Amino acid sequence: MTATGPPNQERMSELRQRMPAAARRSQLLAVALGRFAAGGYHETSMEEIAEAAGVTKPVLYQHFQSKQELFLELLEQEGRHLLRDVETRAAAETLPYHRVLAGFGAYFDFVCHRTSAFQIIFGSGARLSDEFTDSVRRLEEAIASVIARFIEADIDEEHRDLLGHAIVGLGEVAGRRWVATHTDGGLDPAEADRLATRLADLVWAGLRSLPRDGR
């Protein structure tokens, strides 16, 4: 008769080792994201990540040569996710106010549903560390560029760029405050919608006063 009980530790280890490389890499990134968000970059060790993922350190190092490489890949991966969502949702709208609202909606949905990713990108650790400053700055500039492109006003490029960065900064500060004041529970998607609307109203009040072509 074949045993039907739960697999023993040796069998579970064997199953883990058989995970395809791409799936294993994705799993390690997901585990590392949670650990970095909870403990910070410098306080989180590769050994801790490997243990949480149920693998040995050599397996972890097969995929990422260093903790810095692992963290940078997370920054790039999650940054692309945020940038794509903001750009796609804003581009889907045709009315200027709706574009502003859609952009903020995508941003705060990211904060709400990918809170750990938001924390590692825009938390003080990544922003202040020389190792990651350039990566965070490139993401901020990319989002600001997307926003600036959608501003319908008769203004020069320097002015447009300034407004794009100002809007990004507004979202970051509001997002960090939201996360910091809700540490005891999950973030409410309905609150994400309210934040998006409030900031969109604030920004639109300024954008609609800008000169338009032909004025």
CSV table of C-alpha atoms in Angstrom, one decimal:
chain,number,residue,atom,x,y,z
A,1,MET,CA,0.0,0.0,0.0
A,2,THR,CA,1.3,3.5,-0.9
A,3,ALA,CA,1.6,6.0,1.9
A,4,THR,CA,-0.7,9.0,1.5
A,5,GLY,CA,0.6,11.1,4.4
A,6,PRO,CA,2.3,14.5,3.9
A,7,PRO,CA,5.7,14.4,2.3
A,8,ASN,CA,8.6,14.3,4.7
A,9,GLN,CA,11.3,17.1,4.9
A,10,GLU,CA,13.6,15.3,2.5
A,11,ARG,CA,10.9,15.0,-0.1
A,12,MET,CA,9.8,18.6,0.3
A,13,SER,CA,13.5,19.7,-0.2
A,14,GLU,CA,13.6,17.6,-3.4
A,15,LEU,CA,10.5,19.2,-4.7
A,16,ARG,CA,11.8,22.7,-4.0
A,17,GLN,CA,15.1,21.9,-5.8
A,18,ARG,CA,13.1,20.8,-8.9
A,19,MET,CA,11.4,24.2,-9.3
A,20,PRO,CA,12.2,25.7,-12.8
A,21,ALA,CA,14.9,28.4,-12.7
A,22,ALA,CA,12.5,31.2,-13.8
A,23,ALA,CA,9.9,30.2,-11.2
A,24,ARG,CA,12.6,29.9,-8.5
A,25,ARG,CA,13.9,33.4,-9.4
A,26,SER,CA,10.4,34.9,-9.2
A,27,GLN,CA,9.9,33.2,-5.8
A,28,LEU,CA,13.2,34.5,-4.4
A,29,LEU,CA,12.3,38.0,-5.6
A,30,ALA,CA,8.9,37.8,-3.9
A,31,VAL,CA,10.3,36.6,-0.6
A,32,ALA,CA,13.1,39.2,-0.7
A,33,LEU,CA,10.6,42.0,-1.4
A,34,GLY,CA,8.7,41.1,1.8
A,35,ARG,CA,11.9,40.8,3.9
A,36,PHE,CA,13.4,44.0,2.7
A,37,ALA,CA,10.2,46.0,3.2
A,38,ALA,CA,9.8,44.6,6.8
A,39,GLY,CA,13.5,44.9,7.9
A,40,GLY,CA,15.2,47.3,5.6
A,41,TYR,CA,18.1,46.7,3.2
A,42,HIS,CA,21.0,46.8,5.6
A,43,GLU,CA,19.3,44.8,8.3
A,44,THR,CA,18.2,42.0,6.1
A,45,SER,CA,20.7,39.3,5.3
A,46,MET,CA,20.9,36.9,2.4
A,47,GLU,CA,20.8,34.0,4.9
A,48,GLU,CA,17.5,35.3,6.2
A,49,ILE,CA,16.1,35.6,2.7
A,50,ALA,CA,17.2,32.1,1.8
A,51,GLU,CA,15.7,30.6,5.0
A,52,ALA,CA,12.4,32.4,4.4
A,53,ALA,CA,12.4,31.1,0.8
A,54,GLY,CA,13.1,27.5,2.0
A,55,VAL,CA,16.4,27.3,0.1
A,56,THR,CA,20.1,27.2,1.0
A,57,LYS,CA,22.3,30.2,0.6
A,58,PRO,CA,24.2,28.6,-2.4
A,59,VAL,CA,20.9,28.3,-4.2
A,60,LEU,CA,20.1,32.0,-3.6
A,61,TYR,CA,23.6,33.0,-4.8
A,62,GLN,CA,23.1,30.9,-8.0
A,63,HIS,CA,20.4,33.5,-8.9
A,64,PHE,CA,21.8,36.7,-7.4
A,65,GLN,CA,25.5,37.2,-6.9
A,66,SER,CA,25.0,39.7,-4.1
A,67,LYS,CA,22.4,41.3,-1.9
A,68,GLN,CA,22.9,44.6,-3.8
A,69,GLU,CA,22.1,42.9,-7.1
A,70,LEU,CA,19.0,41.3,-5.7
A,71,PHE,CA,17.8,44.6,-4.3
A,72,LEU,CA,18.5,46.5,-7.5
A,73,GLU,CA,16.6,44.0,-9.5
A,74,LEU,CA,13.6,44.5,-7.2
A,75,LEU,CA,13.8,48.2,-7.6
A,76,GLU,CA,13.9,47.9,-11.4
A,77,GLN,CA,11.2,45.3,-11.6
A,78,GLU,CA,8.7,47.1,-9.3
A,79,GLY,CA,9.6,50.5,-10.8
A,80,ARG,CA,8.7,49.2,-14.3
A,81,HIS,CA,5.4,47.9,-12.9
A,82,LEU,CA,4.5,51.3,-11.5
A,83,LEU,CA,5.6,53.2,-14.5
A,84,ARG,CA,3.7,51.0,-16.9
A,85,ASP,CA,0.5,51.3,-14.9
A,86,VAL,CA,0.6,55.0,-14.6
A,87,GLU,CA,1.3,55.5,-18.3
A,88,THR,CA,-1.2,53.0,-19.5
A,89,ARG,CA,-4.1,54.2,-17.4
A,90,ALA,CA,-3.4,57.9,-18.1
A,91,ALA,CA,-3.1,57.2,-21.8
A,92,ALA,CA,-6.4,55.5,-21.9
A,93,GLU,CA,-8.2,58.7,-21.0
A,94,THR,CA,-8.9,61.6,-23.4
A,95,LEU,CA,-10.1,64.4,-21.1
A,96,PRO,CA,-7.3,66.2,-19.2
A,97,TYR,CA,-8.8,65.9,-15.7
A,98,HIS,CA,-9.5,62.2,-16.2
A,99,ARG,CA,-5.9,61.7,-17.2
A,100,VAL,CA,-4.7,63.3,-14.0
A,101,LEU,CA,-7.2,61.2,-12.0
A,102,ALA,CA,-6.2,58.0,-13.8
A,103,GLY,CA,-2.5,58.6,-13.1
A,104,PHE,CA,-3.0,59.2,-9.4
A,105,GLY,CA,-5.4,56.2,-9.3
A,106,ALA,CA,-2.7,53.9,-10.7
A,107,TYR,CA,-0.2,55.4,-8.3
A,108,PHE,CA,-2.3,54.8,-5.2
A,109,ASP,CA,-3.4,51.4,-6.3
A,110,PHE,CA,0.3,50.5,-6.4
A,111,VAL,CA,0.7,51.9,-2.9
A,112,CYS,CA,-2.3,49.9,-1.7
A,113,HIS,CA,-1.8,46.6,-3.4
A,114,ARG,CA,2.0,46.5,-3.6
A,115,THR,CA,2.8,48.3,-0.4
A,116,SER,CA,6.1,46.4,0.1
A,117,ALA,CA,7.3,47.5,-3.3
A,118,PHE,CA,6.3,51.1,-2.6
A,119,GLN,CA,8.3,50.9,0.7
A,120,ILE,CA,11.5,49.6,-0.8
A,121,ILE,CA,11.4,52.1,-3.7
A,122,PHE,CA,10.4,55.3,-1.9
A,123,GLY,CA,11.4,54.5,1.6
A,124,SER,CA,14.3,56.5,3.0
A,125,GLY,CA,16.7,53.5,2.9
A,126,ALA,CA,16.8,53.2,-0.9
A,127,ARG,CA,16.6,57.0,-1.5
A,128,LEU,CA,19.5,57.8,0.8
A,129,SER,CA,21.8,54.9,-0.1
A,130,ASP,CA,24.5,55.7,-2.7
A,131,GLU,CA,24.0,52.2,-4.1
A,132,PHE,CA,20.4,52.8,-5.1
A,133,THR,CA,20.0,56.6,-5.5
A,134,ASP,CA,20.5,56.5,-9.3
A,135,SER,CA,17.9,53.7,-9.7
A,136,VAL,CA,15.2,55.6,-7.7
A,137,ARG,CA,16.1,58.9,-9.5
A,138,ARG,CA,15.7,57.3,-12.9
A,139,LEU,CA,12.2,56.0,-12.0
A,140,GLU,CA,11.1,59.3,-10.6
A,141,GLU,CA,12.3,61.0,-13.8
A,142,ALA,CA,10.6,58.5,-16.0
A,143,ILE,CA,7.3,59.0,-14.2
A,144,ALA,CA,7.7,62.8,-14.2
A,145,SER,CA,8.4,62.6,-18.0
A,146,VAL,CA,5.1,60.6,-18.5
A,147,ILE,CA,3.2,63.1,-16.5
A,148,ALA,CA,4.8,66.1,-18.3
A,149,ARG,CA,3.9,64.6,-21.7
A,150,PHE,CA,0.2,64.7,-20.7
A,151,ILE,CA,0.1,68.3,-19.6
A,152,GLU,CA,-1.9,70.2,-22.2
A,153,ALA,CA,-0.6,73.7,-21.8
A,154,ASP,CA,1.4,76.3,-23.8
A,155,ILE,CA,4.5,76.2,-21.6
A,156,ASP,CA,8.2,75.5,-22.2
A,157,GLU,CA,9.9,72.2,-21.6
A,158,GLU,CA,11.6,73.4,-18.4
A,159,HIS,CA,8.3,74.4,-16.9
A,160,ARG,CA,6.7,71.2,-18.1
A,161,ASP,CA,9.5,69.1,-16.5
A,162,LEU,CA,9.2,71.1,-13.2
A,163,LEU,CA,5.5,70.4,-13.0
A,164,GLY,CA,6.0,66.7,-13.8
A,165,HIS,CA,8.5,66.3,-10.9
A,166,ALA,CA,6.3,68.4,-8.5
A,167,ILE,CA,3.4,66.1,-9.2
A,168,VAL,CA,5.5,63.0,-8.6
A,169,GLY,CA,6.8,64.4,-5.3
A,170,LEU,CA,3.2,65.1,-4.2
A,171,GLY,CA,2.2,61.5,-4.8
A,172,GLU,CA,5.3,60.2,-3.0
A,173,VAL,CA,4.8,62.3,0.1
A,174,ALA,CA,1.1,61.4,0.3
A,175,GLY,CA,1.8,57.7,-0.3
A,176,ARG,CA,4.5,57.6,2.5
A,177,ARG,CA,2.2,59.3,4.9
A,178,TRP,CA,-0.7,56.9,4.1
A,179,VAL,CA,1.5,53.9,4.7
A,180,ALA,CA,3.1,55.3,7.9
A,181,THR,CA,-0.3,56.0,9.4
A,182,HIS,CA,-1.7,52.6,8.7
A,183,THR,CA,0.9,50.3,10.1
A,184,ASP,CA,-1.6,48.3,12.2
A,185,GLY,CA,-3.7,47.1,9.3
A,186,GLY,CA,-4.0,46.8,5.6
A,187,LEU,CA,-4.6,49.7,3.3
A,188,ASP,CA,-8.2,50.2,2.1
A,189,PRO,CA,-8.7,50.3,-1.7
A,190,ALA,CA,-11.6,52.8,-1.2
A,191,GLU,CA,-9.1,55.1,0.5
A,192,ALA,CA,-6.8,54.8,-2.5
A,193,ASP,CA,-9.6,56.1,-4.7
A,194,ARG,CA,-10.3,59.0,-2.2
A,195,LEU,CA,-6.6,60.0,-2.2
A,196,ALA,CA,-6.4,59.8,-6.0
A,197,THR,CA,-9.5,62.1,-6.3
A,198,ARG,CA,-8.2,64.6,-3.7
A,199,LEU,CA,-4.8,65.0,-5.2
A,200,ALA,CA,-6.2,65.0,-8.7
A,201,ASP,CA,-8.5,67.9,-7.7
A,202,LEU,CA,-5.6,69.8,-6.2
A,203,VAL,CA,-3.4,69.3,-9.2
A,204,TRP,CA,-6.1,70.0,-11.7
A,205,ALA,CA,-6.9,73.3,-10.0
A,206,GLY,CA,-3.4,74.4,-10.9
A,207,LEU,CA,-3.1,72.8,-14.3
A,208,ARG,CA,-6.3,74.2,-15.7
A,209,SER,CA,-5.0,77.8,-15.0
A,210,LEU,CA,-2.0,77.3,-17.3
A,211,PRO,CA,-2.1,79.1,-20.6
A,212,ARG,CA,-3.4,77.0,-23.5
A,213,ASP,CA,-2.5,77.2,-27.2
A,214,GLY,CA,-4.2,80.2,-28.8
A,215,ARG,CA,-4.8,82.1,-25.6
